[in-house]
PDB file of C-alpha atoms in Angstrom:
ATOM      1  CA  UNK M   1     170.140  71.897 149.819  1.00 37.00           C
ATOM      2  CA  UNK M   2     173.046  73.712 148.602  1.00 37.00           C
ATOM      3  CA  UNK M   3     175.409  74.501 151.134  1.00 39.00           C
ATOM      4  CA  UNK M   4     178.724  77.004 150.999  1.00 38.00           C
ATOM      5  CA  UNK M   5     182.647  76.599 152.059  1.00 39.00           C
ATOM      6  CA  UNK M   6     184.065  79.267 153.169  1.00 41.00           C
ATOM      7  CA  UNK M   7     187.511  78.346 152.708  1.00 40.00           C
ATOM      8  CA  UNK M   8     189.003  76.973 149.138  1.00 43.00           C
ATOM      9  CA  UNK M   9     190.547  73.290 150.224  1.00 44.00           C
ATOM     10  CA  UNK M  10     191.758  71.917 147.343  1.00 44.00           C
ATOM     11  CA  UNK M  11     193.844  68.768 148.503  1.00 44.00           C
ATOM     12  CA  UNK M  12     190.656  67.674 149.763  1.00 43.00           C
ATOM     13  CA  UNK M  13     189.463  64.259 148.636  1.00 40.00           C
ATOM     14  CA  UNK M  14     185.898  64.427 149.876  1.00 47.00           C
ATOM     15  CA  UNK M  15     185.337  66.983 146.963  1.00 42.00           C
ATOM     16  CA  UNK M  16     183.835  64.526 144.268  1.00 46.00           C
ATOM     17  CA  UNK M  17     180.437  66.635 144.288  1.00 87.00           C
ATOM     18  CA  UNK M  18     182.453  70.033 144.841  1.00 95.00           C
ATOM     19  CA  UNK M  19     182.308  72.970 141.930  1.00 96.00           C
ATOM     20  CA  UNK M  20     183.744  76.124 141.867  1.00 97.00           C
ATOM     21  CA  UNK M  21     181.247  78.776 140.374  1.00 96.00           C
ATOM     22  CA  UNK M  22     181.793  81.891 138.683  1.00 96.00           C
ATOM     23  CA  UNK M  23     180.790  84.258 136.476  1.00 95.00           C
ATOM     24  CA  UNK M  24     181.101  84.581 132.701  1.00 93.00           C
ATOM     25  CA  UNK M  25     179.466  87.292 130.581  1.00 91.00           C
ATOM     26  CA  UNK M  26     175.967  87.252 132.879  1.00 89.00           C
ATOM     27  CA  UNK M  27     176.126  83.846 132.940  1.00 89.00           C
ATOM     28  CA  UNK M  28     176.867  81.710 135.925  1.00 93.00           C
ATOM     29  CA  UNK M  29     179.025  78.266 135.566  1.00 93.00           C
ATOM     30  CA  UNK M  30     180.798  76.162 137.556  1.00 95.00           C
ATOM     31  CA  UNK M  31     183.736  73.422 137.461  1.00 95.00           C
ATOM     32  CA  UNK M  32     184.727  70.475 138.724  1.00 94.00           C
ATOM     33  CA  UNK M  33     187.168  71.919 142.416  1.00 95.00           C
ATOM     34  CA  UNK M  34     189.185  68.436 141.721  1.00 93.00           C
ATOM     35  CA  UNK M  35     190.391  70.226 138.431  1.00 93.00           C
ATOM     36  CA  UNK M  36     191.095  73.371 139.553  1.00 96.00           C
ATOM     37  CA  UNK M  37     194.899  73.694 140.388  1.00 95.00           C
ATOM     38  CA  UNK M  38     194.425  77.616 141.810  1.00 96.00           C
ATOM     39  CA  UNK M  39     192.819  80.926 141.280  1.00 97.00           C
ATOM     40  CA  UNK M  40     194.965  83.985 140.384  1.00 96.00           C
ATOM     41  CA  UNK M  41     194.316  87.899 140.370  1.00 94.00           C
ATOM     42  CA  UNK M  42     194.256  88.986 136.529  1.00 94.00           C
ATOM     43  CA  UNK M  43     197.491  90.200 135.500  1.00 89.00           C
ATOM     44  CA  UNK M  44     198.731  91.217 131.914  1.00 90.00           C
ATOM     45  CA  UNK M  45     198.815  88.650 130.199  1.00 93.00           C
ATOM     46  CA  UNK M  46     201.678  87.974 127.329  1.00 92.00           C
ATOM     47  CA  UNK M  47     200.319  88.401 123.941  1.00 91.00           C
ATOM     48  CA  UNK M  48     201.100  85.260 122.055  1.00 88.00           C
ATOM     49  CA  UNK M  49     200.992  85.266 118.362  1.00 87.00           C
ATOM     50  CA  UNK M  50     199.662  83.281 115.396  1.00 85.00           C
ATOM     51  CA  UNK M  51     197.234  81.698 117.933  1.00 87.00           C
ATOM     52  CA  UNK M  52     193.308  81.433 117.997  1.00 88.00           C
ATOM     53  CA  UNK M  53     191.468  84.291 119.472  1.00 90.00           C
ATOM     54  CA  UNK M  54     190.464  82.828 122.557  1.00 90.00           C
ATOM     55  CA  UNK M  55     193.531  82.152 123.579  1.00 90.00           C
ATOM     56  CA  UNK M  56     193.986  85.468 125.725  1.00 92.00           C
ATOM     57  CA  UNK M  57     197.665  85.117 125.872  1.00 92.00           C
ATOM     58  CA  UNK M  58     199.931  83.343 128.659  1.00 93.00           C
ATOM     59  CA  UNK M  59     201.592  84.001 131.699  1.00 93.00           C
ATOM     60  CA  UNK M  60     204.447  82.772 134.170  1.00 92.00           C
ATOM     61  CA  UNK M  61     203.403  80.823 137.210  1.00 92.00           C
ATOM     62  CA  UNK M  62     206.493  79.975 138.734  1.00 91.00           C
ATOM     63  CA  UNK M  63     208.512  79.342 135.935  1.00 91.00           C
ATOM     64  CA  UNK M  64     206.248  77.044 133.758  1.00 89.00           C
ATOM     65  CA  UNK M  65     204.188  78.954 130.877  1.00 90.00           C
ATOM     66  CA  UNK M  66     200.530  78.786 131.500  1.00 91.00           C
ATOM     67  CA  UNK M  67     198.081  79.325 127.784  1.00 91.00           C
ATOM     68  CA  UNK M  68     194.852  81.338 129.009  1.00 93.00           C
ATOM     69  CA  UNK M  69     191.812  81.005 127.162  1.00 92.00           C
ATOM     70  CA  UNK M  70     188.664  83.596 127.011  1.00 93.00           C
ATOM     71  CA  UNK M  71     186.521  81.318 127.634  1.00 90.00           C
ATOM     72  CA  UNK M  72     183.719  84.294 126.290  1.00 91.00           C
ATOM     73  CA  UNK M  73     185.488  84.567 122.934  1.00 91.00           C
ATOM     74  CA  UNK M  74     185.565  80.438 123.202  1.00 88.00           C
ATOM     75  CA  UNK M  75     181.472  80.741 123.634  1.00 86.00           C
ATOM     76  CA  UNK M  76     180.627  83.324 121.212  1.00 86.00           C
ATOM     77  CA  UNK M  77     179.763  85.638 124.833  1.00 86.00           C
ATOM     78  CA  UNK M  78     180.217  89.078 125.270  1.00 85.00           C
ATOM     79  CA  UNK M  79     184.049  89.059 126.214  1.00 82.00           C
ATOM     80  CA  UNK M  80     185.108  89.761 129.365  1.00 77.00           C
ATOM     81  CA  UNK M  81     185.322  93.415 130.615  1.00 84.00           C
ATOM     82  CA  UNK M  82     188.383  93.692 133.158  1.00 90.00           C
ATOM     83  CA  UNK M  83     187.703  94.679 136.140  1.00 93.00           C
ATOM     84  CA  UNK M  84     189.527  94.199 139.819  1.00 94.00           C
ATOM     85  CA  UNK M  85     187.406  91.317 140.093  1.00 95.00           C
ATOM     86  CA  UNK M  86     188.768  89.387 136.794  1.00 95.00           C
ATOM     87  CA  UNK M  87     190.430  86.322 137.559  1.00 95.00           C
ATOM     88  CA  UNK M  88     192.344  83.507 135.802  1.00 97.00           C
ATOM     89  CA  UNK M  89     191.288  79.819 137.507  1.00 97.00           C
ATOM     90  CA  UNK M  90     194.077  77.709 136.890  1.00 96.00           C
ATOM     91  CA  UNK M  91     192.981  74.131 135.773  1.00 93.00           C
ATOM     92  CA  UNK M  92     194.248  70.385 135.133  1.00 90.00           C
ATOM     93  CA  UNK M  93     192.672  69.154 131.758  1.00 85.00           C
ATOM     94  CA  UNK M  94     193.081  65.823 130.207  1.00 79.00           C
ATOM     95  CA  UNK M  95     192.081  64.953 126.781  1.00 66.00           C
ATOM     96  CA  UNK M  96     192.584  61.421 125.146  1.00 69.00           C
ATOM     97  CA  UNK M  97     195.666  61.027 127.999  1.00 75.00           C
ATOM     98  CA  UNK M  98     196.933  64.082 127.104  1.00 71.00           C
ATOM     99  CA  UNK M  99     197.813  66.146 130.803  1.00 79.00           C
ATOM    100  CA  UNK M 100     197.641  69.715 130.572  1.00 82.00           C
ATOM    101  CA  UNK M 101     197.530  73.163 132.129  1.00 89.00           C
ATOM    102  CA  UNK M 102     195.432  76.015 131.123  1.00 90.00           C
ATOM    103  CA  UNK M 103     194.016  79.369 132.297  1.00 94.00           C
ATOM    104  CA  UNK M 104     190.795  80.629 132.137  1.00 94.00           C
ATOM    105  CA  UNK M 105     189.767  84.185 131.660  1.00 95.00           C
ATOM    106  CA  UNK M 106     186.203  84.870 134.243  1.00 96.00           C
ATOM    107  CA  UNK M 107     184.683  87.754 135.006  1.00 96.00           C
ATOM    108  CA  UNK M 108     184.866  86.971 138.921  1.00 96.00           C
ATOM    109  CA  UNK M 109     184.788  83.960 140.892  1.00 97.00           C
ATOM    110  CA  UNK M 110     181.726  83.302 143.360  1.00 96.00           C
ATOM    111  CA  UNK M 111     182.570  80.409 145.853  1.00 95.00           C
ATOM    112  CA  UNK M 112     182.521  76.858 146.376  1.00 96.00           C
ATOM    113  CA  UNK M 113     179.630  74.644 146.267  1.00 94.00           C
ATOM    114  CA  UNK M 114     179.069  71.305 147.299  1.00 94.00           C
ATOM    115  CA  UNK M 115     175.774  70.051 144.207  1.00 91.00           C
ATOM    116  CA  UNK M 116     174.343  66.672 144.938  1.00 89.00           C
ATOM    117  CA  UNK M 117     174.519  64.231 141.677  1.00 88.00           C
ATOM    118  CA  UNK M 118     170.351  64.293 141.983  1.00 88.00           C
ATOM    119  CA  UNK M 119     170.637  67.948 141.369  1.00 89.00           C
ATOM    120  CA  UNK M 120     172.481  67.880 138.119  1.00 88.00           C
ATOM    121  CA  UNK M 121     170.159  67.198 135.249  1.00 85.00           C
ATOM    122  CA  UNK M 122     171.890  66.703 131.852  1.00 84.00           C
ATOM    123  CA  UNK M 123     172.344  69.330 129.206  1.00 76.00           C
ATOM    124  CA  UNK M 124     169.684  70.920 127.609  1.00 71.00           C
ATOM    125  CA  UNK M 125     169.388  70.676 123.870  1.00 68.00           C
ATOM    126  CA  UNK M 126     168.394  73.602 123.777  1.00 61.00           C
ATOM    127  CA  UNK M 127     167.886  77.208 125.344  1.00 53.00           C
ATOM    128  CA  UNK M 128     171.646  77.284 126.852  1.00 55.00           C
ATOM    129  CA  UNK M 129     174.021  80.348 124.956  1.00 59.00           C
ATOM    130  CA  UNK M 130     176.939  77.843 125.308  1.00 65.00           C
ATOM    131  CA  UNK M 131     177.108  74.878 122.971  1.00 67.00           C
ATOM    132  CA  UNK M 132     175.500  71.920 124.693  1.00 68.00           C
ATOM    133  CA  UNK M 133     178.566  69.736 123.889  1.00 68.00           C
ATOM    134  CA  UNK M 134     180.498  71.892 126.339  1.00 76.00           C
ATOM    135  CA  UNK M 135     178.176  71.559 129.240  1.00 80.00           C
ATOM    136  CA  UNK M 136     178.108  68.183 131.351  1.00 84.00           C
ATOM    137  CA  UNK M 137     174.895  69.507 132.911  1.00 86.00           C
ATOM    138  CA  UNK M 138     172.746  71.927 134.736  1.00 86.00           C
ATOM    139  CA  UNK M 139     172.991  72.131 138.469  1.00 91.00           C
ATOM    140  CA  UNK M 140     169.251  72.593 139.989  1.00 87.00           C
ATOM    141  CA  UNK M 141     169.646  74.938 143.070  1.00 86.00           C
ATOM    142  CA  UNK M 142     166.501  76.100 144.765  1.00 82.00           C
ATOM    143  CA  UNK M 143     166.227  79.819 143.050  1.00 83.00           C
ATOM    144  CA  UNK M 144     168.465  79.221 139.843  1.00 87.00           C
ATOM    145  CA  UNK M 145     170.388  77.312 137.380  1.00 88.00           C
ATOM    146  CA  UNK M 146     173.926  76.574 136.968  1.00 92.00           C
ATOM    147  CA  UNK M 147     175.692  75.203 134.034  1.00 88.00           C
ATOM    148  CA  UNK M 148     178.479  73.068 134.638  1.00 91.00           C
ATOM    149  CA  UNK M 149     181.111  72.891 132.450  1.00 90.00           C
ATOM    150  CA  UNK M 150     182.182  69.597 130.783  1.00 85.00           C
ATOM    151  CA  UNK M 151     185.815  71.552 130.844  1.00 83.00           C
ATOM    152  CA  UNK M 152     187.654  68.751 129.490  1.00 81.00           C
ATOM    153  CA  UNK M 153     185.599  69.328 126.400  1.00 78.00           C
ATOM    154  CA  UNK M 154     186.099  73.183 125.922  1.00 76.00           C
ATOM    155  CA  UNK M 155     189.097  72.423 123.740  1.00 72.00           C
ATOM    156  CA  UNK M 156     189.691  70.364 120.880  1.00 64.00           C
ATOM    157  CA  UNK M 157     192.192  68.197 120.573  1.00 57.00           C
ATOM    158  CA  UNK M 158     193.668  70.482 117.733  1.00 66.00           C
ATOM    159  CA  UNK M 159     193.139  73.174 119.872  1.00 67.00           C
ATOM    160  CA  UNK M 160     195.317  71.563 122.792  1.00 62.00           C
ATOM    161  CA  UNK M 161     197.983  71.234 120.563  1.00 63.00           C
ATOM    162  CA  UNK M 162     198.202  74.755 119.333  1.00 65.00           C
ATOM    163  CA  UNK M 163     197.958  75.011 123.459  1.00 61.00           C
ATOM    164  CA  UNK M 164     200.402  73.346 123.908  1.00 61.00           C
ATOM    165  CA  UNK M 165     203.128  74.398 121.583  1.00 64.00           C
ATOM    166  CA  UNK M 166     202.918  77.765 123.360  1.00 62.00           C
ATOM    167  CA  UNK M 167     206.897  78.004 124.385  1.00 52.00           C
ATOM    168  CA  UNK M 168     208.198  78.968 127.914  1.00 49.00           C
ATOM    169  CA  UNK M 169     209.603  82.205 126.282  1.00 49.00           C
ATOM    170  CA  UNK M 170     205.714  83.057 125.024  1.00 49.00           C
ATOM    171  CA  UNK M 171     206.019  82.171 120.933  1.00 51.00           C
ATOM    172  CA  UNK M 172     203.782  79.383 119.993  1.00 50.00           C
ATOM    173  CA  UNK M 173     205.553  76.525 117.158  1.00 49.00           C
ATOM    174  CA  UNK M 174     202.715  76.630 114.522  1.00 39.00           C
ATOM    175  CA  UNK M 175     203.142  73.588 111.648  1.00 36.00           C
ATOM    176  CA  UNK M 176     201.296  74.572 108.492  1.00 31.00           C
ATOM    177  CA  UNK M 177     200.260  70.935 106.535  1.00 33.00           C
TER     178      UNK M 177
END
């Protein structure tokens, strides 16, 4: 049984089996809630150069420069259309101890879902439009599937870096070896 929160609690520490969903190019995923820091309305987004082409750009949340990444572009999806209902979900990532922020580009948010760990079968190895090394598993509901993201995995740790040399005044520091 699947059931809905209204409300968005995120200091909450009875959220262990708590995702966010939303929607990405037709496809609906979900994350971890204990990762995500906030959800934003989109905004323009500052264009930051010699950077990958996922990364969408960055913008200012209260001071501190925040990398957003198409997660579409990321996928090989259709990129995102904006729309009113576009939002950036603002998320804590660590990879191999290294703490980071990072935005990510979704067509809309849906809601909050509490998913049972009996419900959660592991990746497919096949079938899924997202590479399976991205997904920690598929969430069974009773009329559909959700993927949920292994987010921690999105990036490489390459990637992270190039993340996060991205400067508080929006230029990135790109070494060449």
């Amino acid at each position: 049984m699947v059931e809905t929160t209204d409300s968005i609690d995120l200091d909450s520490t009875e959220d262990a089996s708590q995702f966010l969903t939303f929607k990405l190019s037709g496809e609906e995923l979900a994350v971890p809630i204990m990762q995500v820091k906030e959800i934003i309305e989109y905004d323009e987004l500052t264009n930051v150069p010699m950077v990958p082409e996922f990364i969408a750009g960055a913008i200012n949340l209260r001071g501190s420069v925040v990398p957003v990444v198409n997660l579409a572009i990321k996928f090989g999806l259709e990129p995102c259309e904006i729309t009113r209902r576009t939002c950036v979900i603002i998320m804590e990532i660590d990879i191999d101890g290294e703490h980071s922020v990072m935005g990510m580009l979704v067509d809309k948010v849906l809601q909050v879902i509490d998913i049972a760990d009996e419900n959660i079968d592991p990746a497919p190895s096949f079938g899924a439009q997202i590479r399976t090394d991205f997904i920690r598993g598929m969430a069974k509901l009773e009329d559909r599937f959700i993927i949920i993201l292994a987010i921690n995995k999105v990036l490489s740790v390459e990637e992270i870096a190039v993340v996060g040399n991205i400067n508080d005044d929006g230029s990135s520091e790109v070494t060449v070896d």
